[in-house]
Coordinates of C-alpha atoms in Angstrom, one line a residue:
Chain P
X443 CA 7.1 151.7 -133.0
X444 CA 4.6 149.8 -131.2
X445 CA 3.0 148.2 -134.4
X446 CA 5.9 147.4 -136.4
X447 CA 7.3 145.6 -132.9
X448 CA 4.1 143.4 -133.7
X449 CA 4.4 143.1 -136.9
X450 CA 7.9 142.0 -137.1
X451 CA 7.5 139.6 -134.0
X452 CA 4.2 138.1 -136.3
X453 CA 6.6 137.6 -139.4
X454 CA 8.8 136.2 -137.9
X455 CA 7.0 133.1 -135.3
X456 CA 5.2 132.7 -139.3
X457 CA 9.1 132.2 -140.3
X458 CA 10.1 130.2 -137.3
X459 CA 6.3 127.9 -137.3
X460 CA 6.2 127.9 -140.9
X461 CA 4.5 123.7 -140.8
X462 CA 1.5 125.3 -138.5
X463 CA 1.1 128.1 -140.0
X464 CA 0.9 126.7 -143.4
X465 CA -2.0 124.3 -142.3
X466 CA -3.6 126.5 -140.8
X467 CA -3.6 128.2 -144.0
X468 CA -4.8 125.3 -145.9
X469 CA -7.6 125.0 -143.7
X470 CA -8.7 128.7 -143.9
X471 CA -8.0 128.2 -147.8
X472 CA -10.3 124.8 -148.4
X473 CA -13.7 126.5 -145.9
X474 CA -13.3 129.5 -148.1
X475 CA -13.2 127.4 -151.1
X476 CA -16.3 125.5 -150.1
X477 CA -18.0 127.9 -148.5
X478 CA -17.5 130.0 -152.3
X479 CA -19.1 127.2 -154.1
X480 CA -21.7 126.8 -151.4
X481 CA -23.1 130.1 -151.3
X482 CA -23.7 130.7 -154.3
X483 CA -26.1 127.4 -154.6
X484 CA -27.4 127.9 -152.1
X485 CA -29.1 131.4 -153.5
X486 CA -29.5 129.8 -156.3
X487 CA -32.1 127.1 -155.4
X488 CA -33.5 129.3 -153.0
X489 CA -33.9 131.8 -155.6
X490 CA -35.6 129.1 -157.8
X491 CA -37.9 128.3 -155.0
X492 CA -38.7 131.4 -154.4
X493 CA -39.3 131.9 -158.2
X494 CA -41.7 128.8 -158.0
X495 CA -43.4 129.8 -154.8
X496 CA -44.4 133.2 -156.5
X497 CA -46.2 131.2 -158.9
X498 CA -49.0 130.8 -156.4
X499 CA -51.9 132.6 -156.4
X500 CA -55.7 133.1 -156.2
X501 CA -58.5 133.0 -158.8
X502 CA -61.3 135.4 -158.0
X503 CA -63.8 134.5 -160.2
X504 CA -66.7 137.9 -161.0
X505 CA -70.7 136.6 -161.9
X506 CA -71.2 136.7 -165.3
X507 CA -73.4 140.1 -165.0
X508 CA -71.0 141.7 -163.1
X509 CA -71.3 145.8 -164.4
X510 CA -68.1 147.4 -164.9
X511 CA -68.8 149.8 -161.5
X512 CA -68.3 146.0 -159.6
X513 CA -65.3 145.4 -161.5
X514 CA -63.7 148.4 -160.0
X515 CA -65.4 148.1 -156.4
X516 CA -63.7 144.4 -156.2
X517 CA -60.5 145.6 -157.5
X518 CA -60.7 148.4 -154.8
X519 CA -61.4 146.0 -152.0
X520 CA -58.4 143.9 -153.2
X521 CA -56.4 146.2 -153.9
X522 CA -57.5 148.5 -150.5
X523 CA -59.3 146.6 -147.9
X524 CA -58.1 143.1 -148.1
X525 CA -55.2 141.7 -145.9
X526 CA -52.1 139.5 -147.7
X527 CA -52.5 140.6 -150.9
X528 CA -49.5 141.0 -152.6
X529 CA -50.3 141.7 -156.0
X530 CA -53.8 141.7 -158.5
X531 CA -53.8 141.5 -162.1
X532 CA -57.3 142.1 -163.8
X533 CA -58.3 139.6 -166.7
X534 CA -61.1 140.3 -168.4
X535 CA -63.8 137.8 -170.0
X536 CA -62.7 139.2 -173.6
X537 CA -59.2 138.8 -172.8
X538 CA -59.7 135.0 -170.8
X539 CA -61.8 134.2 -174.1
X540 CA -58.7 135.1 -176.2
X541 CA -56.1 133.0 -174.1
X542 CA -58.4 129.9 -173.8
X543 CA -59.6 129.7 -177.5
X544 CA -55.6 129.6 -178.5
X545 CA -55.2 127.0 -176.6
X546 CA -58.3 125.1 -177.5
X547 CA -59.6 126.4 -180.5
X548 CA -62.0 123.4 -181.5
X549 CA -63.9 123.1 -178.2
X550 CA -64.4 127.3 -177.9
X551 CA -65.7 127.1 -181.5
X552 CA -67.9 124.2 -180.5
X553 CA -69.2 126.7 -177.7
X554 CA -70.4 129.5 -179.7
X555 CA -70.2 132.0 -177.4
X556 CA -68.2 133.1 -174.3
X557 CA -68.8 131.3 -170.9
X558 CA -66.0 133.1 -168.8
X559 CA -65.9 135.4 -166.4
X560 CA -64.0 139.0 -165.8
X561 CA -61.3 137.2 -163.2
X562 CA -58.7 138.4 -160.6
X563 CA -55.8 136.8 -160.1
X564 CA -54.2 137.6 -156.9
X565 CA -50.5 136.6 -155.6
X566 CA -50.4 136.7 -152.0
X567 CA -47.5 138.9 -150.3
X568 CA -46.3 135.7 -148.7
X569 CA -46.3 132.3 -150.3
X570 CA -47.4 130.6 -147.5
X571 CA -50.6 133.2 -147.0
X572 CA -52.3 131.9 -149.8
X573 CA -54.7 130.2 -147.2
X574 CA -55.3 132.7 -145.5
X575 CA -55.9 135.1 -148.1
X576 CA -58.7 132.7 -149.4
X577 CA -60.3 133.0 -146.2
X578 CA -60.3 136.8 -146.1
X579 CA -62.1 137.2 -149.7
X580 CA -64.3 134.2 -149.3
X581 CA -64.8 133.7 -145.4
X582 CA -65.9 130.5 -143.9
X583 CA -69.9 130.5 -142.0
X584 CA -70.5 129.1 -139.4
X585 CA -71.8 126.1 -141.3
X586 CA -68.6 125.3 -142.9
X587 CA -69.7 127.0 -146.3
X588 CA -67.8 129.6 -148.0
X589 CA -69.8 133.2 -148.4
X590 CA -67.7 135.8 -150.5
X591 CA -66.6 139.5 -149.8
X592 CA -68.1 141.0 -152.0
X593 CA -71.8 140.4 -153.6
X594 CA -70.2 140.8 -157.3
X595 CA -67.6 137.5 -156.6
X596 CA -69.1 134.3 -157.7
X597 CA -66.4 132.2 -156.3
X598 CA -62.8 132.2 -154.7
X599 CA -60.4 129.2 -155.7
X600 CA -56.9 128.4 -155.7
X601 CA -55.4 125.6 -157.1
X602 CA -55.3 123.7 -154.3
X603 CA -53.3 120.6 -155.0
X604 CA -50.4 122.8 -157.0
X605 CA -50.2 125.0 -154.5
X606 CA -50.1 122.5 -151.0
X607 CA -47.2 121.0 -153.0
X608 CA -45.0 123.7 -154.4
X609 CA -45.2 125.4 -150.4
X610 CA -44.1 121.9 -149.3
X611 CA -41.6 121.3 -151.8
X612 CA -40.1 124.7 -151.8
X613 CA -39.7 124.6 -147.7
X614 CA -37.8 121.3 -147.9
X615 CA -35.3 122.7 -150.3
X616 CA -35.1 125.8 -148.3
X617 CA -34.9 124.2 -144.9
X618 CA -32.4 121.1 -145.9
X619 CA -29.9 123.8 -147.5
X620 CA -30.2 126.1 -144.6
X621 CA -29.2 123.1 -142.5
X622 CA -26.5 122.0 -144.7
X623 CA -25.5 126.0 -144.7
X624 CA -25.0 126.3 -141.1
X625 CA -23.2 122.7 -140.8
X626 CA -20.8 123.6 -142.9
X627 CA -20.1 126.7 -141.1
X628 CA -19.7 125.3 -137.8
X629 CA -17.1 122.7 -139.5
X630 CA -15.3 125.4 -141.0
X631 CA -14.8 127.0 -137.7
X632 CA -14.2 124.0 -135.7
X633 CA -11.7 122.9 -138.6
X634 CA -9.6 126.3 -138.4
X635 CA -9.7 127.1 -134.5
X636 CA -8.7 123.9 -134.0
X637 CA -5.8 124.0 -136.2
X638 CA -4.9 127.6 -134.5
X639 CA -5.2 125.9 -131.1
X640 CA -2.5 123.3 -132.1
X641 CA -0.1 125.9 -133.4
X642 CA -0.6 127.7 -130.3
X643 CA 0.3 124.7 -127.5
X644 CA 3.2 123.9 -129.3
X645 CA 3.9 127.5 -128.4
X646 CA 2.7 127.7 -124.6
X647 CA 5.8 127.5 -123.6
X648 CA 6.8 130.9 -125.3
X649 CA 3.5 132.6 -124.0
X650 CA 4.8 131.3 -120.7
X651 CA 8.2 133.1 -120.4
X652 CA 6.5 136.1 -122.2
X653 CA 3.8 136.5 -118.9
X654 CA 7.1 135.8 -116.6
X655 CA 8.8 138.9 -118.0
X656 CA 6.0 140.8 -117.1
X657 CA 4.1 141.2 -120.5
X658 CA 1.0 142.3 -120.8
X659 CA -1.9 139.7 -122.2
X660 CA -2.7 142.3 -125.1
X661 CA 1.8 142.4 -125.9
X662 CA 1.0 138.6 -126.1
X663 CA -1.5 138.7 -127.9
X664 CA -1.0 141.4 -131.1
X665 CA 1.8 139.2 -132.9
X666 CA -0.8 136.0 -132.4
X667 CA -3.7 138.8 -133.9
X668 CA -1.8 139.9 -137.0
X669 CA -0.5 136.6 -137.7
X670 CA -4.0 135.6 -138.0
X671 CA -4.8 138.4 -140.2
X672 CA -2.2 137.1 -142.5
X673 CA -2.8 133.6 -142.6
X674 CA -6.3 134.5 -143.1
X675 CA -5.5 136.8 -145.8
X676 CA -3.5 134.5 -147.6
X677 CA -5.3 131.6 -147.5
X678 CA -8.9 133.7 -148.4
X679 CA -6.8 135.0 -151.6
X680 CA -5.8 132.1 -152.7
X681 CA -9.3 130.6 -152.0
X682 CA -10.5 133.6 -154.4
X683 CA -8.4 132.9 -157.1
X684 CA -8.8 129.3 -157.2
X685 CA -13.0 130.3 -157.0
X686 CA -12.3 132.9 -160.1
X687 CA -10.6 130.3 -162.4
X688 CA -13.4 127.9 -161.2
X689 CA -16.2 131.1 -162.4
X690 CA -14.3 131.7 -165.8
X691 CA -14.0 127.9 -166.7
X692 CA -16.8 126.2 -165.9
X693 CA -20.1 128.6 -164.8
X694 CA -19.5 131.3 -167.3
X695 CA -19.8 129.0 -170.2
X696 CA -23.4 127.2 -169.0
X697 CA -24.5 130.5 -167.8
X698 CA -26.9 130.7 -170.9
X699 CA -28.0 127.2 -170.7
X700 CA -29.5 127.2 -167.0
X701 CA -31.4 129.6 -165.6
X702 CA -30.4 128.3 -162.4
X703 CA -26.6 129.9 -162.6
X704 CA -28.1 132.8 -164.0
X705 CA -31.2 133.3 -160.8
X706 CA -31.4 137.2 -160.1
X707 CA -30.6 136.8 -156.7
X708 CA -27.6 134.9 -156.9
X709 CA -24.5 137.4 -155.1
X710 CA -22.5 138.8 -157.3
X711 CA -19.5 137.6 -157.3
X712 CA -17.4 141.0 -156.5
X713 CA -19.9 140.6 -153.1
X714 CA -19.2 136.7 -152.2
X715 CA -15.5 137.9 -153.1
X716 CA -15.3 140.6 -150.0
X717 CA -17.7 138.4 -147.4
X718 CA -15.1 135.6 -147.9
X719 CA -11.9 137.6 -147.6
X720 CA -13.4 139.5 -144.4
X721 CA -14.6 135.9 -143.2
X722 CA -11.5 134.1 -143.4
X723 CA -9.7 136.9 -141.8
X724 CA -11.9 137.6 -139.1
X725 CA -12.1 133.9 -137.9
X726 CA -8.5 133.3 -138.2
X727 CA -7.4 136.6 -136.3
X728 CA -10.3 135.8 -133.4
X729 CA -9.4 132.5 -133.6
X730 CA -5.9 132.6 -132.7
X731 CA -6.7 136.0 -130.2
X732 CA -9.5 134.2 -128.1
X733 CA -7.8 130.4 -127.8
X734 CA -4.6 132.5 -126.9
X735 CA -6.9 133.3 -123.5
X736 CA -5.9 129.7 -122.5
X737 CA -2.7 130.1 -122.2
X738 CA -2.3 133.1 -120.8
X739 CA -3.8 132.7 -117.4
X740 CA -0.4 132.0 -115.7
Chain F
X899 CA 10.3 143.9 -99.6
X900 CA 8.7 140.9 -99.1
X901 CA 6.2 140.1 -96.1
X902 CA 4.2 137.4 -95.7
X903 CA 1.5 137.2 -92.5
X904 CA 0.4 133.9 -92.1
X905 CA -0.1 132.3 -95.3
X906 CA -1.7 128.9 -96.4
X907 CA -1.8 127.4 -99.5
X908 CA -4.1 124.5 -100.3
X909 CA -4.1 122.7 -103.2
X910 CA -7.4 121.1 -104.7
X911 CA -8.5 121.3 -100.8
X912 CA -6.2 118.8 -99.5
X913 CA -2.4 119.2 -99.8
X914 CA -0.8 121.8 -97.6
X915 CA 1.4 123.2 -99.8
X916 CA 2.4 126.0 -98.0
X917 CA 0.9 126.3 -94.0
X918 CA 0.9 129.4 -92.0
X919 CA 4.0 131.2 -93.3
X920 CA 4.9 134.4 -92.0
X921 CA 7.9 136.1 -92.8
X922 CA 9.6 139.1 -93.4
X923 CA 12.8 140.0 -95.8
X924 CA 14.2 143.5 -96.1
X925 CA 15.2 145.6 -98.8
X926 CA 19.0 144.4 -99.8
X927 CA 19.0 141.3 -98.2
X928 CA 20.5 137.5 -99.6
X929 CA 18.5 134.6 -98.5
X930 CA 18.6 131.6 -98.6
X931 CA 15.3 129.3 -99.0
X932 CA 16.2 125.6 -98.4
X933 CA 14.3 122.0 -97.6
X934 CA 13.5 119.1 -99.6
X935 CA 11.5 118.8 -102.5
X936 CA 8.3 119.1 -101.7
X937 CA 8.5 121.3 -98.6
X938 CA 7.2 124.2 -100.2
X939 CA 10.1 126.2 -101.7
X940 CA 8.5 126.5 -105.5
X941 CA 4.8 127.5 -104.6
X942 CA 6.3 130.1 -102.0
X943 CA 8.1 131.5 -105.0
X944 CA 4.9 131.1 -107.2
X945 CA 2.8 132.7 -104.6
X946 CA 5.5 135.8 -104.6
X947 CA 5.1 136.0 -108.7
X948 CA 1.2 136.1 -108.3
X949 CA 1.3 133.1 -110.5
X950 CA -0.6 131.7 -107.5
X951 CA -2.9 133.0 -105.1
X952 CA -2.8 132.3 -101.2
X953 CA -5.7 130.0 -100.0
X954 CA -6.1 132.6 -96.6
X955 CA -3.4 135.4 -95.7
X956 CA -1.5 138.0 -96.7
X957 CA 1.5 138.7 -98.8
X958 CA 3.2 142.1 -99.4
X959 CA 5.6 142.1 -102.5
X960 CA 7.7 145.2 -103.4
X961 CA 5.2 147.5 -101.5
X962 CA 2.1 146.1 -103.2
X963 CA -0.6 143.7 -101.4
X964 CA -1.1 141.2 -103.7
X965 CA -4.2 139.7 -102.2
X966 CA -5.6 143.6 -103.6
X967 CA -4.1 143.7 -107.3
X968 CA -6.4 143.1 -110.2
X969 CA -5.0 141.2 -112.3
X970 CA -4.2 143.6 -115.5
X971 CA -1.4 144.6 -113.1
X972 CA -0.1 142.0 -112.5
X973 CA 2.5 141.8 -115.3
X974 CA 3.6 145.8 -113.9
X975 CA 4.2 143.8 -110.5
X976 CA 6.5 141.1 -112.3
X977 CA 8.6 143.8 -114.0
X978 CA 9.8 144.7 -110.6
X979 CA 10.9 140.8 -109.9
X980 CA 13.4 139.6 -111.8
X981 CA 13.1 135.2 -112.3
X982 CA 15.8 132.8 -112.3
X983 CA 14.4 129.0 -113.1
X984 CA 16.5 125.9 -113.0
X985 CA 14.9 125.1 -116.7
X986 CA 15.9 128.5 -117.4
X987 CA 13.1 129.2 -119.4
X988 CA 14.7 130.4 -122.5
X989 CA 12.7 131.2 -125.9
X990 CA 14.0 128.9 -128.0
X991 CA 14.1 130.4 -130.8
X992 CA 15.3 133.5 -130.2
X993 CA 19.1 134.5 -129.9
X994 CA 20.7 135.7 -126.6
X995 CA 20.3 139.0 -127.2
X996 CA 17.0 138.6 -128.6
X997 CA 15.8 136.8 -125.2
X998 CA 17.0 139.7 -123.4
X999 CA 15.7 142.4 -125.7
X1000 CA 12.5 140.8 -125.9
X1001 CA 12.0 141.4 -121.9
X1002 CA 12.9 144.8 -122.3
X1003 CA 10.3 145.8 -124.9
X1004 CA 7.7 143.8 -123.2
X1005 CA 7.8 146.5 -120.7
X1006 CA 7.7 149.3 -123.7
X1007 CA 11.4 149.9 -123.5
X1008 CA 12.1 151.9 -126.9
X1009 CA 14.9 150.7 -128.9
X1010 CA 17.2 152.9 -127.9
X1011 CA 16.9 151.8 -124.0
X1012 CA 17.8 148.3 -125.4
X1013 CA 20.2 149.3 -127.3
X1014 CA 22.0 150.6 -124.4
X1015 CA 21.2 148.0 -121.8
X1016 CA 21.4 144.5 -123.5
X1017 CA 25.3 145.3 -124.1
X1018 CA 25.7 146.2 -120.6
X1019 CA 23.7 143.5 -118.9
X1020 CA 25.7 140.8 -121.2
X1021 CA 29.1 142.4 -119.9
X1022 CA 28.0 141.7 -116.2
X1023 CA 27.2 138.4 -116.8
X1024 CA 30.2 137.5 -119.6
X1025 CA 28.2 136.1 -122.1
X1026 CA 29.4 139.7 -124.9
X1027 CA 31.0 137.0 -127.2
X1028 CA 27.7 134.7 -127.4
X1029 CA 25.4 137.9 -128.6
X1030 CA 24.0 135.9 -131.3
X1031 CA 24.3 132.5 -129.9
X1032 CA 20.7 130.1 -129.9
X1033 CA 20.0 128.6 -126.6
X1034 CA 20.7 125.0 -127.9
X1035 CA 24.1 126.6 -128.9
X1036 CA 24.8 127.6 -125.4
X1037 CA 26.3 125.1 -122.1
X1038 CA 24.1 125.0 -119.2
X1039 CA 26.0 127.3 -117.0
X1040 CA 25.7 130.2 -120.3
X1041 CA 22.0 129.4 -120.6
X1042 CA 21.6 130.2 -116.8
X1043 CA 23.6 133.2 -117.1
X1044 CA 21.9 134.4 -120.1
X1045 CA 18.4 133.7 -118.0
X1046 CA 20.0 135.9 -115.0
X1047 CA 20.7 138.3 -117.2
X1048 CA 17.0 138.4 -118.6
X1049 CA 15.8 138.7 -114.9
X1050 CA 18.3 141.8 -113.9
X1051 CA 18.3 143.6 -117.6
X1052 CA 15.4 146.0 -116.0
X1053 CA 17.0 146.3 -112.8
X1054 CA 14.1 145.2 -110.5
X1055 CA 14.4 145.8 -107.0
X1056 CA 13.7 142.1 -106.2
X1057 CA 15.4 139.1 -107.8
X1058 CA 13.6 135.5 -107.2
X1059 CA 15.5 132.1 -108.2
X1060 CA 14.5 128.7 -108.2
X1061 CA 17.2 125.9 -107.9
X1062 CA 19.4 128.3 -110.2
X1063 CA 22.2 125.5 -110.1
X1064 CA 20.0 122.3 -109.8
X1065 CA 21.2 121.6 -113.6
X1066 CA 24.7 122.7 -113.0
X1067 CA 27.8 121.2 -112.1
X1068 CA 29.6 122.6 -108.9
X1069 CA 32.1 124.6 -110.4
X1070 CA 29.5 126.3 -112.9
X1071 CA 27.0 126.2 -109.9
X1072 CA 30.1 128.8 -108.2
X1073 CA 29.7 131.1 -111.0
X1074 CA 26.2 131.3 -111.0
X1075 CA 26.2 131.9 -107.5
X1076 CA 29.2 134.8 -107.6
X1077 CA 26.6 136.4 -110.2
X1078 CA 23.7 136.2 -108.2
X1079 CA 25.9 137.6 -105.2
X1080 CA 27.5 140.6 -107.3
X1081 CA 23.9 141.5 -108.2
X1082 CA 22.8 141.4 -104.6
X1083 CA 26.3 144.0 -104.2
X1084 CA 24.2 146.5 -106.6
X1085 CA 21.8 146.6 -103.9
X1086 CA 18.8 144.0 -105.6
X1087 CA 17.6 142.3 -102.6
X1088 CA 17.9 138.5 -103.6
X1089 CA 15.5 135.1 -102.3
X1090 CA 17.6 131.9 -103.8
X1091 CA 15.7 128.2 -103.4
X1092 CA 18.0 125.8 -103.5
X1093 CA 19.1 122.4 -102.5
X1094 CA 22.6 122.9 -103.0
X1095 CA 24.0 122.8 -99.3
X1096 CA 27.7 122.8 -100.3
X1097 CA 26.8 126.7 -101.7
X1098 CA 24.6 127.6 -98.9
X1099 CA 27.3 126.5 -96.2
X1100 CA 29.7 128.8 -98.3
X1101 CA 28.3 131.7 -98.3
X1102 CA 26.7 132.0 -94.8
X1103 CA 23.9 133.9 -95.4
X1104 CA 20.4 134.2 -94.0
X1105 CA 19.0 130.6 -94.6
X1106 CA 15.3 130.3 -93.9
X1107 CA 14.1 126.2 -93.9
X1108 CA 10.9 124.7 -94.9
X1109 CA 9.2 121.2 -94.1
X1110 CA 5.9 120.2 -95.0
X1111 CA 5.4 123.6 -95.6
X1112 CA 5.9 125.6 -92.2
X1113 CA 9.4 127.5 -91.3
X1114 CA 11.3 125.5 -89.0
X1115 CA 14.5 127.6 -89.0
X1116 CA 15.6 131.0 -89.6
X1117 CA 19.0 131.7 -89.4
X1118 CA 21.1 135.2 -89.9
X1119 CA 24.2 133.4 -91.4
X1120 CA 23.1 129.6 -91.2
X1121 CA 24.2 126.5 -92.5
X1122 CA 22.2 124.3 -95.1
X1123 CA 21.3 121.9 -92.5
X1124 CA 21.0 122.2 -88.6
X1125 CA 23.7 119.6 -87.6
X1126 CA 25.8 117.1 -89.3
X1127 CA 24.2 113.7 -89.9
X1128 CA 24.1 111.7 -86.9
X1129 CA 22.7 108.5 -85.4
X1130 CA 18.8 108.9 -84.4
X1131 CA 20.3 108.9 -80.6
X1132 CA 23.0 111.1 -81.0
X1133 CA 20.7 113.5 -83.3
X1134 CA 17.5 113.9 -81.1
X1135 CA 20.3 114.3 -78.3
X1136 CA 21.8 117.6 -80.4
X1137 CA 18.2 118.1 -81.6
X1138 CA 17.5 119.4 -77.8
X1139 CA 20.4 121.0 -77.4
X1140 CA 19.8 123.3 -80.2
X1141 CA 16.5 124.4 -79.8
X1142 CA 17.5 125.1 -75.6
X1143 CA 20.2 127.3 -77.7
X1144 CA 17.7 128.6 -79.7
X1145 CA 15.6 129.9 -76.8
X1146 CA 18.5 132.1 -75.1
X1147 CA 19.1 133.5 -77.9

């Protein structure tokens, strides 16, 4: 009895403020719809960055004479003993010989013989470790000269100027869209409880006679919660739909021809469906419970 | 059913709205709350509903201390005071019956219960042919009865009106009044505000008068105003003459 009470007093104040409700609709609708597009590039170019920031690694480079028993002693201390070491791929000289000469067959025939060594390559765990993971395998002396871990290890690089430039790059992209990501958040909610808050004065009145009668705040309150919920729902549907034509005419087409639309990590889109939907229902029914509490201190 | 011990209310810490009031009204009684705008008619009335508080004393309102109720129960307190308003205070969009049903389910009456007391509470106050009426549809005298209505449909013990007949011209103001009256005759005990002295002079009941805030009369069956209106002489001369009455008494 109770619920339908509520239910049919939401219905009908939708009915009876059918201008207010309807922008407030609109304005659940257009965040959903821009908060849709948004997420997903968002992921996207954070997924690139990540993509590009895994590209950073570590060259251990092995003396020439290294015996195979200090191959596996440094791959155990990387592997083992060595903090920030996210993952190690073994390249042998044979192997680093093969590579090279494809690339450069004239100058490796020129050589004669093969002047590389057995090599490490090591990926930090975290892009921005790479430093520090230098320091652990080739520590600095007191003299500002670099000694090594590990008697077998002629030297420890990595490829400095790449590297100092991808981290830097990669945070600014990841920074500036967080930024943009939380701005257009706030407007979104701004934008919607402010359109709830103008529905509601034009009906403080009503709320008025309602706490004169001796109704409770939470009697007050249901109709304003569910009408939320519906105006939420609607508008978040629609938003969907119009995002699903948007998916099956435009991104589903290029999807082969950029990697970026296709990223791994993008959300799927059954996923960025559901966090909308729950989004735009949740604001709009909190928005219009919790700016109701103005109104009802009478 | 209503006492108040010396109560002052102070608005943003300089207007005395209301100054040391103490007063007592019993169960079943009709006053009778007159003085001019501004003397402190309405907050005495908002201070009753709990829709103020009292800057210092205390006030006692169907039994309850208000000073000592949270305020979730405050709505359960208003359900036993029924509210008249001059604006009547009408959901506008809402039919007559509607208005009153929706007081009646706001105090989780089923549907049955208002099925059974909007008809009747419409009969006592003659609005039965105006069931589906909108407010703006209705005169000013039907929108004040359908308001009255709305106050009594619960039957509270304790029915409050401000200016009921301040919109209302005198022969509609009669009606409302013979309402209010036949309500008090059911035993409601009933606290009227009003400037209307032709009314007050009618009926002769208890007539308590505000100025600036304090009581300065309390009568069992008074008059709207002390004395008729006089020169300054001739008035200060009565003036005396009244309060040495007073004293006797």
């Amino acid at each position: 009895m109770r619920f339908t009470f509520f239910l049919r007093e939401a219905t009908r104040s939708l009915r009876r403020n059918a201008v207010p409700s309807f922008a407030a609709m609109a304005s659940v609708l257009v965040t959903m719809l821009v908060l849709g597009v948004f997420i997903p590039m968002v992921q996207a170019t954070t997924g690139a960055a990540n993509e590009v920031r895994a590209k950073v690694l570590v060259d251990v480079f092995l003396k020439a004479d290294a015996t195979d028993a200090a191959v596996e002693r440094v791959r155990k201390t990387l592997t083992q003993d060595t903090k920030y070491v996210g993952n190690v791929t073994y390249v042998s000289k044979a192997e680093a010989y093969a590579r090279e000469k494809k690339q450069n067959p004239e100058a490796y025939a020129l050589l004669g013989s093969n002047p590389l060594p057995d090599t490490f390559r090591v990926t930090p765990d975290k892009a921005g470790n790479v430093g520090k993971l230098r320091d652990e395998l080739a520590p600095l002396t007191a003299s500002g000269e670099r000694t090594v871990a590990d008697p077998a290890i002629d030297e420890v690089k990595n490829r400095r100027d790449e590297t100092t430039k991808i981290l830097s790059a990669t945070k600014i992209v990841k920074l500036s869209m967080a930024f943009l990501a939380l701005l257009l958040v706030l407007a979104s909610i701004l934008l919607i409880s402010n359109t709830i808050r103008l529905s509601l004065f034009a009906r403080r009145r009503e709320v008025e006679v309602m706490k004169l009668v001796g109704a409770t705040d939470w009697f007050i309150r249901w109709p304003f919660v569910i009408e939320g919920i519906i105006v939420g729902a609607i508008g978040g549907v629609m938003a969907i739909g119009l995002l699903l034509v948007g998916k099956v005419a435009f991104i589903d087409p290029l999807k082969s021809d950029f990697s970026l639309i296709a990223a791994p990590e993008t959300l799927n889109f059954g996923v960025l469906i559901a966090v909308l939907l729950v989004a735009s229902v949740a604001v709009s029914a909190a928005g219009s419970g919790l700016s109701l509490r103005r109104f009802l201190r009478v | 059913m209503i006492r108040l011990d010396n109560v002052t209310k102070i608005y943003k810490g300089e207007t005395r709205a209301v100054d040391g009031v103490s007063l007592n009204i019993e169960k079943g009684e009709f006053v009778f709350l007159v003085g001019q705008s501004g003397s402190g008619k309405s907050t005495m009335l908002r201070l009753l509903t709990a829709e103020d508080a009292p800057t210092s004393g205390e006030i006692h309102v169907a039994g309850k201390d208000l000073g000592r109720l949270s305020s979730w129960k405050v709505p359960y307190l208003r359900r036993n005071i029924g509210s008249v308003f001059q604006d009547f205070k009408l959901l506008p969009n809402r039919t007559v019956h509607d208005n009153i049903a929706y007081a009646l389910s706001a105090t989780g009456a089923t549907r049955k219960e208002i099925r059974a007391k909007v008809p009747d509470v419409l009969r006592l106050t003659g609005l039965s042919t105006k069931l589906h009426n909108y407010p703006d549809q209705l005169s000013g005298g039907e929108k004040q009865r359908v308001s009255v209505a709305r106050a009594f449909v619960n039957h509270p013990p304790l029915l409050l009106a401000d200016e009921p007949t301040g919109n209302l011209d005198p022969h509609t103001s009669l009606g409302i009044m013979q309402l209010l009256y036949r309500i008090y005759r059911t035993g409601t005990t009933v606290l009227v505000a009003t400037h209307d002295s032709h009314m007050v002079d009618r009926m002769r009941r208890r007539v308590i008068e505000l100025r600036g805030g304090r009581i300065i009369r309390d009568e069992a069956s008074g008059l709207y105003a002390q004395r008729e209106q006089t020169t300054d002489e001739f008035g200060d001369l009565l003036d005396n003459a009244y309060h040495d009455l007073g004293r006797s008494d």
